Amino acid sequence: MNRIEAQKRIEKLVEELNHHNHLYYIENKPAISDFDFDLLLVELQKLEEEFPEFSSENSPTKKVGGDITKKFDTVVHRYPMLSLSNSYSKEEIMEWENRIKKLGYEQIEYVCELKYDGVAIGISYQNGQFVRAVTRGDGVQGEDITNNVKTIKTVPLLLKGDYPDDFEIRGEIFFPLNAFHKLNEERKESGEAEFANPRNSASGTLKLQDSRIVASRGLDCFLYGIYGENLPFQTHYDSVIKAKEWGLKIPFPEKKYIYKTKSIDGIMDFIQYWDIERNSLPFEIDGVVLKVNQYSIQNELGFTAKSPRWAIAYKFKTERVETIIEWVSYQVGRTGAITPVANLTPVSLGGTVVKRASLHNSDQMEKLDLYEGDSVYVEKGGEIIPKIVGVNLNKRKSNTEKIEFISVCPECNTTLTRNDGEAQHYCPNEKNCPPQIKGKIEHFISRKAMNIDGLGNETVDTLVSKGLIKNVADLYELHFDDLLKIERMAEKSANNLLKGVEESKKVSFERVLFALGIRFVGETVAKKLAKEFKSIEDIAFASEEELISVDEIGEKIAFSVRHYFAQEENRILIERLKNHGLQLSVSKEIEVDTNGNLKGKIFVVSGVFKQFSRDEIKALIEKNGGKNASSISSKTNFVLAGENMGPAKLQKANELGIPIISEEDFLKMI
Ligand code: IVH
C-alpha cells in the first residue's frame, strides 16, 4: 500500500470505528460484532504503526470507546478508567504470559475472572458511605448516575467491617437473564418494542432519568477492582476477597467466577471451562479476563495508552454460519405491530437448527440492505435468539431485487402506518384485522389477565373463524348450544369454558384493565392506573395532565390511554363488559372479620398464584381475621405457597416445621 492509499484507508477506518463506537455506546444499537470491530481496530493500529504521520491524537486506537450524553453531570475519574486489550486465540494468551514471564519474577500469580457483558461502573465510598457512582464515559470522565445505582439491591449504601476510609470499587452492572426476559415479556404484553439484548437494556436502564423505574428492573452487579491511596493489600485477589467482608458483591470464588493460578495450564483450564459453562450462567459474559495478581508486578508492567499490560481479555467467539434468505414474511401482533421475519435455508447453529430469524423492523432491514436470495451471516451469542448480522456481498446474484418492507398489512390489506420516532410499523385496522382480533382475545384470556380456564388459543381461533366472537365482550354472550356446534367441543368442555368465563367476572379491576390490551398498559401500569383513579370511568375521563401526574406514566402511555377511550367502539365494549358484571372499579375497602376462620393466624405468602394476585390473597387473609408477615419465624402458622416459591423460604419453613399450604388448601380454609 502506498502513502496516499494508506492515508485514505486510515481516514476511512477512523470514520467507521467512530461511527461504531457511537452506535455501541450512545445509541445502544451495535451494528457489527465485537470481533469485526476489533478486526478494524487492529487494521488501523497496524497502518498507524507503518505510517505514523497519519496517526492523530484522537484516533480510536488511542481512545477508550464511549461518550457522554447530556442528561447527567460529568465527573472526572480520579483514576482513568481504562479498557482491556482483547484477544481471540489461546496463542495470544500464551504470548502475553510469555512476555510477563520474561520479567524474570520467580513466582507470578494470575487471577482469572469472567468478563461480564454489562456496563462498567466506578463506585466511591468514603468513611463507609456510598458517595457516588460514575460510568466509564470516555475513560477520563464519565456520567454521575449515583441515584440510579443506589437503587440496585446488591450495591450497599453503608459498608461494614474494616474498610478503607476512601476508595473506589469498579465493576460491571448487568441485567440478570431472568429479569431481562421478564422485562421483555412485559414490554411485549403492553405492545412496546422489546430490548435487543441484556447489555443494551442495562445500559439504557442506567441512563433513565427516573430512578424508580431503574429500581423496578432488577439490575445486578459484580465488583472486581479496588482503587485508592495506601490500600493495605499486596495483591488484586486479596483486595477483592476482602471487599466481600465490607458487604460488597464480588465474583463468587466458590463458583469459579474468580480463580487464582500460577500456571498457563490453570489459565487454559479456566478458559476451557467457561467457554462451555457460560451457557448455564444466569447472566451473560463475553469472555474471561486474566490479570497479574501481584501489585508490584502490575506496576512494573504498567500501561499502554489504552489498557494495562498486566491484564488481557480473552473473548469467546460467537458462532457464525452462512445461509440463504429464502423469503421474508411478516407477523401481525395483537396491537397491529408488524414484525418482519427472515425465512432461511435451515442451518445448524449452536446445537439447534435455525430456520427463521427476526428482522425486528424496517430500519433493521434497511440497515442490512437485503436482496432476494442473499447469503447472510447468522450469529447466536449467549442469547437464544438467532440474529442476521450481515450479508456476504460476494455471493449476491446479479439481477436480483432489493427486499422492500411491505406497505400494506399481509392479513387485511390495510395501508400500514408508522408514528414519528417509532421503529415499528402498525396495521391500523384494529377491529377487522384477523390476527389483531385473535391476539386481543388471547391476551384477554391469558393467565396474567383474566385467566379464563377452559379456553385456549386454539378455541379462540375457531370461535373467531366461525364468527361466534369478534371481541372480548362476545365471550360473555356465548351460548352452550353454539359451542356444541364446534368440532371436538363436547358437553364437558363447553361447560368448562362457560364456567371459566363466569369465574372471570371476579377478577380484580387492575387485571381487567391490563386484559383490555391498551397499548403500553402492561401489568405495572394497569396497577398504577387502577390504584390512582379507582374506576374505568375516571381513567376514561382523565386528562393527559392528570394521567402524566401519576408516577411512571409518561406522555406516550397517556396518549395511548386517551386514544383508546376516544374511540366509540371501545367505550361500547366497556359498557358491555360492565353490564356482564366485570370488575371495572376497585372493590370497596375490605371489612375485616375479626372472628373469621383465620382469627389470630399468621401467614407468609410466597410465589405466584393461579386465581389471585399476591395482594388479593393477602387481602383475603386479613378479611378473614388472619395476619400477614413478610418473613418466616417460629410464630408463623402457615406458609401459603404459589408457583416459584423462593428456595430460601421453603428451606426455612421445613426447618421450623411450618405447614406449607397451596392456594386450593387456603380457599378451603376460608
Ligand atoms: S478489569 C484496567 N475485569 O471489560 C482494567 N473488566 O474491555 C479494567 N469487564 O471496561 C477492567 N468484566 O467494563 C475487568 N472481570 C473484569 C471485567 C471487566 C467485564 C469490562 C469492563 C471494562 C471492559 C474492558
Coordinates of N, CA and C in Angstrom, one line a residue, residues 7-213:
Q7 N -3.2 6.7 3.7 CA -3.9 7.9 4.3 C -5.4 7.7 4.1
K8 N -5.8 7.4 2.9 CA -7.2 7.2 2.6 C -7.8 6.1 3.5
R9 N -7.2 5.0 3.6 CA -7.7 3.9 4.3 C -7.8 4.2 5.8
I10 N -6.7 4.9 6.3 CA -6.8 5.3 7.8 C -8.0 6.2 8.0
E11 N -8.2 7.2 7.1 CA -9.3 8.1 7.3 C -10.6 7.4 7.4
K12 N -10.7 6.4 6.4 CA -12.0 5.6 6.3 C -12.2 4.8 7.6
L13 N -11.1 4.2 8.1 CA -11.2 3.3 9.3 C -11.6 4.1 10.5
V14 N -10.9 5.3 10.6 CA -11.2 6.2 11.8 C -12.7 6.6 11.8
E15 N -13.2 6.9 10.6 CA -14.6 7.3 10.5 C -15.5 6.2 10.9
E16 N -15.2 5.0 10.3 CA -16.0 3.8 10.6 C -16.0 3.4 12.1
L17 N -14.8 3.4 12.6 CA -14.7 3.0 14.1 C -15.4 4.0 15.0
N18 N -15.3 5.3 14.7 CA -16.0 6.3 15.5 C -17.5 6.1 15.4
H19 N -17.9 5.8 14.2 CA -19.4 5.5 14.0 C -19.8 4.3 14.8
H20 N -19.1 3.3 14.8 CA -19.5 2.1 15.5 C -19.4 2.3 17.0
N21 N -18.4 3.1 17.4 CA -18.3 3.4 18.9 C -19.6 4.2 19.3
H22 N -20.0 5.1 18.5 CA -21.2 5.8 18.8 C -22.4 4.9 18.9
L23 N -22.6 4.1 17.9 CA -23.7 3.1 17.8 C -23.7 2.3 19.1
Y24 N -22.6 1.8 19.5 CA -22.5 0.9 20.6 C -22.7 1.6 22.0
Y25 N -22.0 2.7 22.2 CA -22.1 3.4 23.5 C -23.2 4.3 23.7
I26 N -23.5 5.0 22.6 CA -24.6 6.1 22.8 C -25.9 5.6 22.4
E27 N -26.0 5.0 21.2 CA -27.3 4.5 20.7 C -27.7 3.2 21.2
N28 N -26.8 2.5 21.8 CA -27.1 1.1 22.3 C -27.5 0.2 21.1
K29 N -27.1 0.5 19.9 CA -27.5 -0.3 18.8 C -26.3 -0.7 18.0
P30 N -25.5 -1.6 18.5 CA -24.3 -2.0 17.7 C -24.7 -2.7 16.4
A31 N -23.9 -2.3 15.4 CA -24.3 -2.8 14.0 C -23.4 -3.9 13.6
I32 N -22.2 -4.1 14.3 CA -21.3 -5.2 13.9 C -20.9 -5.9 15.2
S33 N -20.4 -7.1 15.0 CA -20.0 -7.8 16.2 C -18.7 -7.3 16.8
D34 N -18.4 -7.6 18.1 CA -17.1 -7.1 18.7 C -15.9 -7.6 17.9
F35 N -16.1 -8.8 17.4 CA -15.0 -9.4 16.7 C -14.6 -8.6 15.4
D36 N -15.7 -8.2 14.7 CA -15.4 -7.4 13.5 C -14.9 -6.0 13.8
F37 N -15.4 -5.5 14.9 CA -14.9 -4.2 15.4 C -13.4 -4.3 15.7
D38 N -13.0 -5.3 16.4 CA -11.6 -5.4 16.7 C -10.7 -5.7 15.5
L39 N -11.3 -6.3 14.5 CA -10.5 -6.5 13.2 C -10.2 -5.2 12.6
L40 N -11.2 -4.3 12.6 CA -11.0 -3.0 12.0 C -10.0 -2.2 12.8
L41 N -10.1 -2.3 14.2 CA -9.2 -1.6 15.1 C -7.7 -2.1 14.9
V42 N -7.6 -3.4 14.7 CA -6.2 -3.9 14.5 C -5.6 -3.5 13.2
E43 N -6.5 -3.4 12.2 CA -6.0 -3.0 10.9 C -5.5 -1.5 11.0
L44 N -6.3 -0.7 11.7 CA -5.9 0.7 11.9 C -4.6 0.8 12.7
Q45 N -4.5 0.0 13.7 CA -3.3 0.0 14.5 C -2.1 -0.2 13.7
K46 N -2.2 -1.3 12.9 CA -1.0 -1.7 12.0 C -0.7 -0.5 11.0
L47 N -1.7 0.0 10.4 CA -1.4 1.1 9.4 C -0.8 2.3 10.1
E48 N -1.3 2.6 11.3 CA -0.7 3.8 12.1 C 0.7 3.5 12.5
E49 N 1.0 2.3 12.7 CA 2.4 2.0 13.1 C 3.3 2.2 11.9
E50 N 2.8 1.7 10.7 CA 3.6 1.8 9.5 C 3.7 3.2 8.9
F51 N 2.6 4.0 9.1 CA 2.5 5.4 8.6 C 2.2 6.3 9.8
P52 N 3.1 6.5 10.7 CA 2.8 7.3 11.9 C 2.4 8.7 11.6
E53 N 2.8 9.2 10.5 CA 2.5 10.6 10.1 C 1.0 10.8 9.9
F54 N 0.2 9.7 9.7 CA -1.2 9.8 9.6 C -2.0 9.5 10.8
S55 N -1.3 9.2 11.9 CA -2.0 8.8 13.1 C -2.3 10.1 13.9
S56 N -3.5 10.3 14.3 CA -3.9 11.5 15.0 C -4.1 11.2 16.5
E57 N -4.0 12.3 17.3 CA -4.2 12.3 18.7 C -5.6 11.6 19.1
N58 N -6.6 11.9 18.3 CA -7.9 11.4 18.6 C -8.3 10.1 17.9
S59 N -7.3 9.4 17.4 CA -7.6 8.2 16.7 C -8.3 7.2 17.7
P60 N -9.3 6.4 17.2 CA -9.9 5.4 18.1 C -8.9 4.4 18.7
T61 N -7.7 4.3 18.1 CA -6.8 3.4 18.7 C -6.2 4.0 20.1
K62 N -6.4 5.3 20.2 CA -5.8 5.9 21.5 C -6.9 6.2 22.4
K63 N -8.1 5.9 22.1 CA -9.3 6.3 22.9 C -10.0 5.1 23.3
V64 N -10.4 5.1 24.6 CA -11.3 4.1 25.1 C -12.7 4.5 24.5
G65 N -13.4 3.5 23.9 CA -14.7 3.8 23.3 C -15.7 4.4 24.4
G66 N -16.6 5.2 24.0 CA -17.5 5.8 24.9 C -17.7 7.3 24.8
D67 N -18.8 7.8 25.2 CA -19.1 9.2 25.1 C -20.0 9.6 26.2
I68 N -20.3 10.9 26.2 CA -21.1 11.4 27.3 C -22.5 11.9 26.7
T69 N -23.5 11.4 27.3 CA -24.8 12.0 26.9 C -25.0 13.2 27.8
K70 N -26.0 14.0 27.4 CA -26.2 15.3 28.1 C -26.9 15.3 29.4
K71 N -27.5 14.2 29.7 CA -28.5 14.2 30.8 C -27.9 14.2 32.2
F72 N -26.7 13.7 32.4 CA -26.2 13.6 33.8 C -24.9 14.5 33.9
D73 N -24.6 14.8 35.2 CA -23.4 15.6 35.4 C -22.2 14.8 35.0
T74 N -21.2 15.5 34.6 CA -19.9 14.8 34.2 C -18.9 14.9 35.4
V75 N -18.3 13.7 35.6 CA -17.3 13.7 36.7 C -16.0 13.2 36.1
V76 N -14.9 13.8 36.5 CA -13.6 13.4 36.1 C -13.1 12.2 37.0
H77 N -12.7 11.1 36.4 CA -12.3 10.0 37.2 C -11.0 10.3 37.9
R78 N -10.9 9.8 39.2 CA -9.7 10.0 40.0 C -8.6 9.2 39.4
Y79 N -9.0 8.0 38.9 CA -8.0 7.1 38.2 C -8.6 6.8 36.9
P80 N -7.9 7.0 35.8 CA -8.5 6.8 34.5 C -9.1 5.4 34.4
M81 N -10.3 5.3 33.7 CA -11.0 4.1 33.6 C -10.6 3.4 32.3
L82 N -9.6 2.6 32.3 CA -9.1 2.1 31.0 C -9.9 0.9 30.5
S83 N -9.5 0.5 29.3 CA -10.1 -0.6 28.6 C -9.1 -1.8 28.8
L84 N -9.5 -2.9 28.1 CA -8.6 -4.1 28.1 C -8.2 -4.4 26.7
S85 N -7.0 -4.9 26.5 CA -6.7 -5.4 25.1 C -7.4 -6.8 25.0
N86 N -7.9 -7.0 23.8 CA -8.7 -8.2 23.5 C -7.9 -9.2 22.8
S87 N -8.2 -10.5 23.0 CA -7.5 -11.5 22.2 C -8.6 -12.5 21.9
Y88 N -8.4 -13.2 20.8 CA -9.4 -14.2 20.4 C -8.8 -15.6 20.3
S89 N -7.5 -15.7 20.5 CA -6.9 -17.0 20.4 C -6.1 -17.4 21.6
K90 N -5.9 -18.7 21.9 CA -5.1 -19.1 23.0 C -3.7 -18.7 22.8
E91 N -3.2 -18.7 21.5 CA -1.8 -18.3 21.2 C -1.5 -16.9 21.8
E92 N -2.5 -16.0 21.5 CA -2.2 -14.7 22.0 C -2.1 -14.6 23.5
I93 N -2.9 -15.5 24.2 CA -2.8 -15.6 25.7 C -1.4 -16.1 26.1
M94 N -0.9 -17.1 25.3 CA 0.4 -17.7 25.6 C 1.5 -16.6 25.4
E95 N 1.3 -15.8 24.3 CA 2.3 -14.8 24.1 C 2.3 -13.8 25.2
W96 N 1.1 -13.4 25.7 CA 1.0 -12.4 26.8 C 1.7 -13.0 28.0
E97 N 1.5 -14.3 28.3 CA 2.0 -14.9 29.5 C 3.6 -15.0 29.4
N98 N 4.0 -15.2 28.1 CA 5.5 -15.3 27.9 C 6.2 -14.0 28.1
R99 N 5.5 -12.9 27.7 CA 6.1 -11.6 27.8 C 6.2 -11.3 29.3
I100 N 5.2 -11.7 30.1 CA 5.3 -11.4 31.6 C 6.4 -12.3 32.2
K101 N 6.5 -13.5 31.8 CA 7.5 -14.4 32.3 C 8.9 -13.8 32.2
K102 N 9.0 -13.1 31.0 CA 10.4 -12.6 30.7 C 10.9 -11.6 31.7
L103 N 9.9 -11.1 32.5 CA 10.4 -10.1 33.6 C 11.3 -10.8 34.6
G104 N 11.2 -12.1 34.7 CA 12.1 -12.8 35.5 C 11.7 -13.0 36.9
Y105 N 10.4 -12.8 37.3 CA 10.0 -13.0 38.7 C 9.9 -14.5 38.9
E106 N 10.1 -14.8 40.2 CA 10.1 -16.3 40.5 C 8.7 -16.8 40.5
Q107 N 7.9 -16.1 41.2 CA 6.5 -16.6 41.4 C 5.5 -15.6 40.9
I108 N 5.0 -15.8 39.7 CA 3.9 -14.9 39.2 C 2.6 -15.6 39.3
E109 N 1.6 -14.8 39.9 CA 0.3 -15.4 40.0 C -0.7 -14.7 39.1
Y110 N -1.7 -15.4 38.6 CA -2.7 -14.8 37.7 C -4.1 -15.0 38.4
V111 N -4.9 -13.9 38.2 CA -6.3 -14.1 38.6 C -7.1 -14.1 37.4
C112 N -7.9 -15.2 37.3 CA -8.8 -15.4 36.1 C -10.2 -15.0 36.5
E113 N -10.8 -14.1 35.7 CA -12.2 -13.7 36.1 C -13.1 -13.8 34.9
L114 N -14.4 -13.7 35.1 CA -15.3 -13.6 34.0 C -15.4 -12.2 33.4
K115 N -15.6 -12.1 32.1 CA -15.8 -10.8 31.5 C -17.3 -10.5 31.4
Y116 N -17.8 -9.8 32.4 CA -19.3 -9.6 32.4 C -19.7 -8.7 31.3
D117 N -20.8 -9.0 30.6 CA -21.2 -8.2 29.5 C -22.3 -7.2 30.0
G118 N -21.8 -6.1 30.6 CA -22.7 -5.1 31.1 C -22.2 -3.7 30.9
V119 N -22.3 -2.9 32.0 CA -21.9 -1.5 31.9 C -20.9 -1.3 33.0
A120 N -19.7 -0.8 32.7 CA -18.7 -0.6 33.7 C -19.1 0.6 34.6
I121 N -18.8 0.4 35.9 CA -19.1 1.4 36.9 C -18.0 1.6 37.9
G122 N -17.9 2.8 38.4 CA -16.9 3.1 39.5 C -17.7 3.7 40.6
I123 N -17.7 3.0 41.8 CA -18.5 3.4 42.9 C -17.5 3.9 44.0
S124 N -17.7 5.1 44.5 CA -16.8 5.7 45.6 C -17.5 5.5 46.9
Y125 N -16.7 5.1 47.9 CA -17.1 5.1 49.3 C -16.2 5.9 50.1
Q126 N -16.8 6.7 51.0 CA -16.0 7.5 52.0 C -16.5 7.2 53.4
N127 N -15.6 6.9 54.2 CA -16.0 6.5 55.6 C -17.2 5.5 55.6
G128 N -17.1 4.6 54.7 CA -18.1 3.5 54.7 C -19.4 3.9 54.1
Q129 N -19.5 5.1 53.6 CA -20.8 5.6 53.0 C -20.7 5.6 51.5
F130 N -21.7 5.2 50.8 CA -21.7 5.3 49.3 C -21.8 6.8 49.0
V131 N -20.8 7.2 48.1 CA -20.8 8.6 47.8 C -21.3 8.9 46.3
R132 N -20.7 8.1 45.4 CA -21.0 8.4 44.0 C -20.8 7.2 43.1
A133 N -21.6 7.1 42.0 CA -21.3 6.1 41.0 C -21.2 6.7 39.7
V134 N -20.1 6.4 39.0 CA -19.9 7.1 37.7 C -19.6 6.0 36.6
T135 N -20.2 6.3 35.4 CA -19.9 5.4 34.3 C -18.5 5.6 33.7
R136 N -18.1 4.7 32.8 CA -16.8 4.9 32.3 C -16.7 6.1 31.4
G137 N -17.7 6.4 30.6 CA -17.7 7.5 29.7 C -16.5 7.4 28.7
D138 N -15.7 8.4 28.5 CA -14.6 8.3 27.6 C -13.3 7.8 28.3
G139 N -13.4 7.3 29.5 CA -12.3 6.8 30.2 C -11.6 7.8 31.1
V140 N -11.8 9.1 30.7 CA -11.2 10.2 31.5 C -12.3 10.8 32.4
Q141 N -13.5 11.0 31.8 CA -14.6 11.4 32.6 C -15.9 10.7 32.2
G142 N -16.7 10.5 33.2 CA -17.9 9.7 33.0 C -19.2 10.4 33.5
E143 N -20.3 9.7 33.5 CA -21.5 10.4 34.0 C -21.9 9.9 35.4
D144 N -22.4 10.9 36.1 CA -22.7 10.6 37.5 C -24.1 10.0 37.5
I145 N -24.2 8.7 37.7 CA -25.5 8.1 37.7 C -25.8 7.5 39.1
T146 N -25.4 8.3 40.1 CA -25.5 7.9 41.5 C -26.9 7.4 41.9
N147 N -27.9 8.2 41.6 CA -29.3 7.9 42.0 C -29.8 6.6 41.5
N148 N -29.4 6.3 40.2 CA -29.8 5.0 39.6 C -29.1 3.8 40.2
V149 N -27.8 4.0 40.5 CA -27.0 2.8 41.0 C -27.4 2.5 42.4
K150 N -27.8 3.6 43.2 CA -28.2 3.4 44.6 C -29.4 2.5 44.7
T151 N -30.2 2.4 43.6 CA -31.4 1.5 43.6 C -31.1 0.1 43.5
I152 N -29.9 -0.3 43.1 CA -29.5 -1.7 42.8 C -29.4 -2.4 44.1
K153 N -30.1 -3.4 44.3 CA -30.2 -4.1 45.6 C -28.8 -4.6 46.1
T154 N -28.0 -5.0 45.2 CA -26.7 -5.6 45.6 C -25.6 -4.6 45.8
V155 N -25.9 -3.3 45.7 CA -24.9 -2.3 46.0 C -25.2 -1.7 47.3
P156 N -24.4 -1.9 48.3 CA -24.7 -1.4 49.7 C -24.4 0.1 49.8
L157 N -25.2 0.7 50.6 CA -25.1 2.2 50.8 C -24.2 2.4 52.0
L158 N -24.1 1.5 52.9 CA -23.2 1.6 54.1 C -22.4 0.3 54.1
L159 N -21.1 0.5 54.4 CA -20.2 -0.7 54.5 C -20.1 -1.2 55.9
K160 N -19.6 -2.4 56.1 CA -19.3 -2.9 57.4 C -17.9 -3.3 57.5
G161 N -17.4 -3.6 58.7 CA -16.0 -4.2 58.9 C -15.0 -3.1 58.8
D162 N -13.7 -3.5 58.5 CA -12.6 -2.5 58.5 C -12.2 -2.1 57.1
Y163 N -13.2 -1.3 56.5 CA -13.0 -0.8 55.1 C -12.0 0.4 55.1
P164 N -11.4 0.6 54.0 CA -10.5 1.8 53.9 C -11.4 3.1 54.0
D165 N -10.8 4.2 54.4 CA -11.6 5.4 54.6 C -12.1 6.0 53.2
D166 N -11.3 5.8 52.2 CA -11.6 6.5 51.0 C -11.1 5.6 49.8
F167 N -12.1 5.0 49.1 CA -11.6 4.2 48.0 C -12.8 4.1 46.9
E168 N -12.4 3.6 45.8 CA -13.4 3.4 44.7 C -13.3 1.9 44.3
I169 N -14.5 1.4 44.1 CA -14.5 0.0 43.6 C -15.2 0.0 42.3
R170 N -14.6 -0.8 41.4 CA -15.1 -0.8 40.0 C -15.7 -2.2 39.7
G171 N -16.6 -2.2 38.8 CA -17.2 -3.5 38.4 C -18.1 -3.3 37.3
E172 N -19.0 -4.2 37.2 CA -19.9 -4.2 36.0 C -21.4 -4.4 36.5
I173 N -22.2 -3.5 35.9 CA -23.7 -3.7 36.2 C -24.3 -4.4 35.0
F174 N -25.1 -5.4 35.3 CA -25.7 -6.1 34.2 C -27.2 -6.5 34.5
F175 N -27.8 -7.0 33.5 CA -29.2 -7.5 33.6 C -29.2 -9.0 33.8
P176 N -29.6 -9.5 34.9 CA -29.7 -11.0 35.0 C -30.7 -11.5 34.0
L177 N -30.4 -12.6 33.4 CA -31.3 -13.1 32.3 C -32.7 -13.2 32.6
N178 N -33.0 -13.7 33.8 CA -34.5 -13.8 34.1 C -35.2 -12.5 34.2
A179 N -34.5 -11.5 34.8 CA -35.1 -10.1 34.9 C -35.2 -9.5 33.5
F180 N -34.2 -9.8 32.7 CA -34.3 -9.3 31.3 C -35.5 -9.9 30.5
H181 N -35.7 -11.2 30.7 CA -36.8 -11.8 30.0 C -38.1 -11.4 30.5
K182 N -38.2 -11.1 31.8 CA -39.4 -10.7 32.4 C -39.7 -9.3 31.9
L183 N -38.7 -8.4 31.8 CA -39.0 -7.1 31.3 C -39.5 -7.1 29.8
N184 N -38.8 -7.9 29.0 CA -39.2 -8.0 27.6 C -40.6 -8.6 27.5
E185 N -40.9 -9.6 28.4 CA -42.3 -10.2 28.4 C -43.3 -9.1 28.6
E186 N -43.0 -8.2 29.6 CA -43.9 -7.1 30.0 C -44.0 -6.2 28.8
R187 N -42.9 -5.9 28.2 CA -42.9 -4.9 27.1 C -43.8 -5.5 25.9
K188 N -43.6 -6.8 25.7 CA -44.4 -7.4 24.6 C -45.9 -7.3 24.9
E189 N -46.2 -7.7 26.2 CA -47.6 -7.6 26.6 C -48.2 -6.3 26.5
S190 N -47.4 -5.2 26.7 CA -48.0 -3.9 26.6 C -47.8 -3.3 25.2
G191 N -47.4 -4.1 24.3 CA -47.3 -3.7 22.9 C -46.0 -2.8 22.7
E192 N -45.0 -2.8 23.6 CA -43.8 -2.0 23.3 C -42.8 -2.8 22.6
A193 N -41.8 -2.1 22.0 CA -40.7 -2.8 21.3 C -39.9 -3.5 22.3
E194 N -39.4 -4.7 22.1 CA -38.6 -5.4 23.0 C -37.1 -5.0 22.9
F195 N -36.4 -5.1 24.1 CA -35.0 -4.8 24.0 C -34.2 -5.9 23.3
A196 N -33.2 -5.5 22.6 CA -32.4 -6.4 21.8 C -31.6 -7.4 22.6
N197 N -31.0 -7.0 23.7 CA -30.1 -7.9 24.5 C -29.9 -7.3 25.9
P198 N -29.5 -8.1 26.8 CA -29.4 -7.7 28.2 C -28.4 -6.5 28.4
R199 N -27.3 -6.5 27.6 CA -26.3 -5.4 27.8 C -26.9 -4.1 27.5
N200 N -27.6 -4.0 26.3 CA -28.1 -2.8 25.9 C -29.2 -2.3 26.8
S201 N -30.0 -3.2 27.3 CA -31.1 -2.8 28.2 C -30.5 -2.4 29.6
A202 N -29.4 -3.0 30.0 CA -28.8 -2.5 31.3 C -28.3 -1.1 31.1
S203 N -27.7 -0.8 29.9 CA -27.2 0.5 29.7 C -28.3 1.5 29.5
G204 N -29.3 1.1 28.8 CA -30.5 2.0 28.6 C -31.2 2.3 30.0
T205 N -31.3 1.3 30.8 CA -31.9 1.4 32.1 C -31.1 2.4 33.0
L206 N -29.8 2.3 33.0 CA -29.0 3.1 33.8 C -29.0 4.6 33.4
K207 N -29.4 4.8 32.1 CA -29.5 6.2 31.7 C -30.9 6.8 31.8
L208 N -31.8 6.1 32.5 CA -33.1 6.6 32.7 C -33.1 7.7 33.7
Q209 N -33.9 8.7 33.5 CA -33.9 9.8 34.4 C -34.7 9.5 35.7
D210 N -35.6 8.5 35.6 CA -36.5 8.2 36.8 C -35.9 7.0 37.4
S211 N -35.3 7.2 38.6 CA -34.6 6.0 39.2 C -35.6 5.0 39.8
R212 N -36.9 5.4 39.9 CA -37.8 4.4 40.4 C -38.0 3.3 39.4
I213 N -38.0 3.7 38.1 CA -38.1 2.6 37.1 C -36.8 1.8 37.1

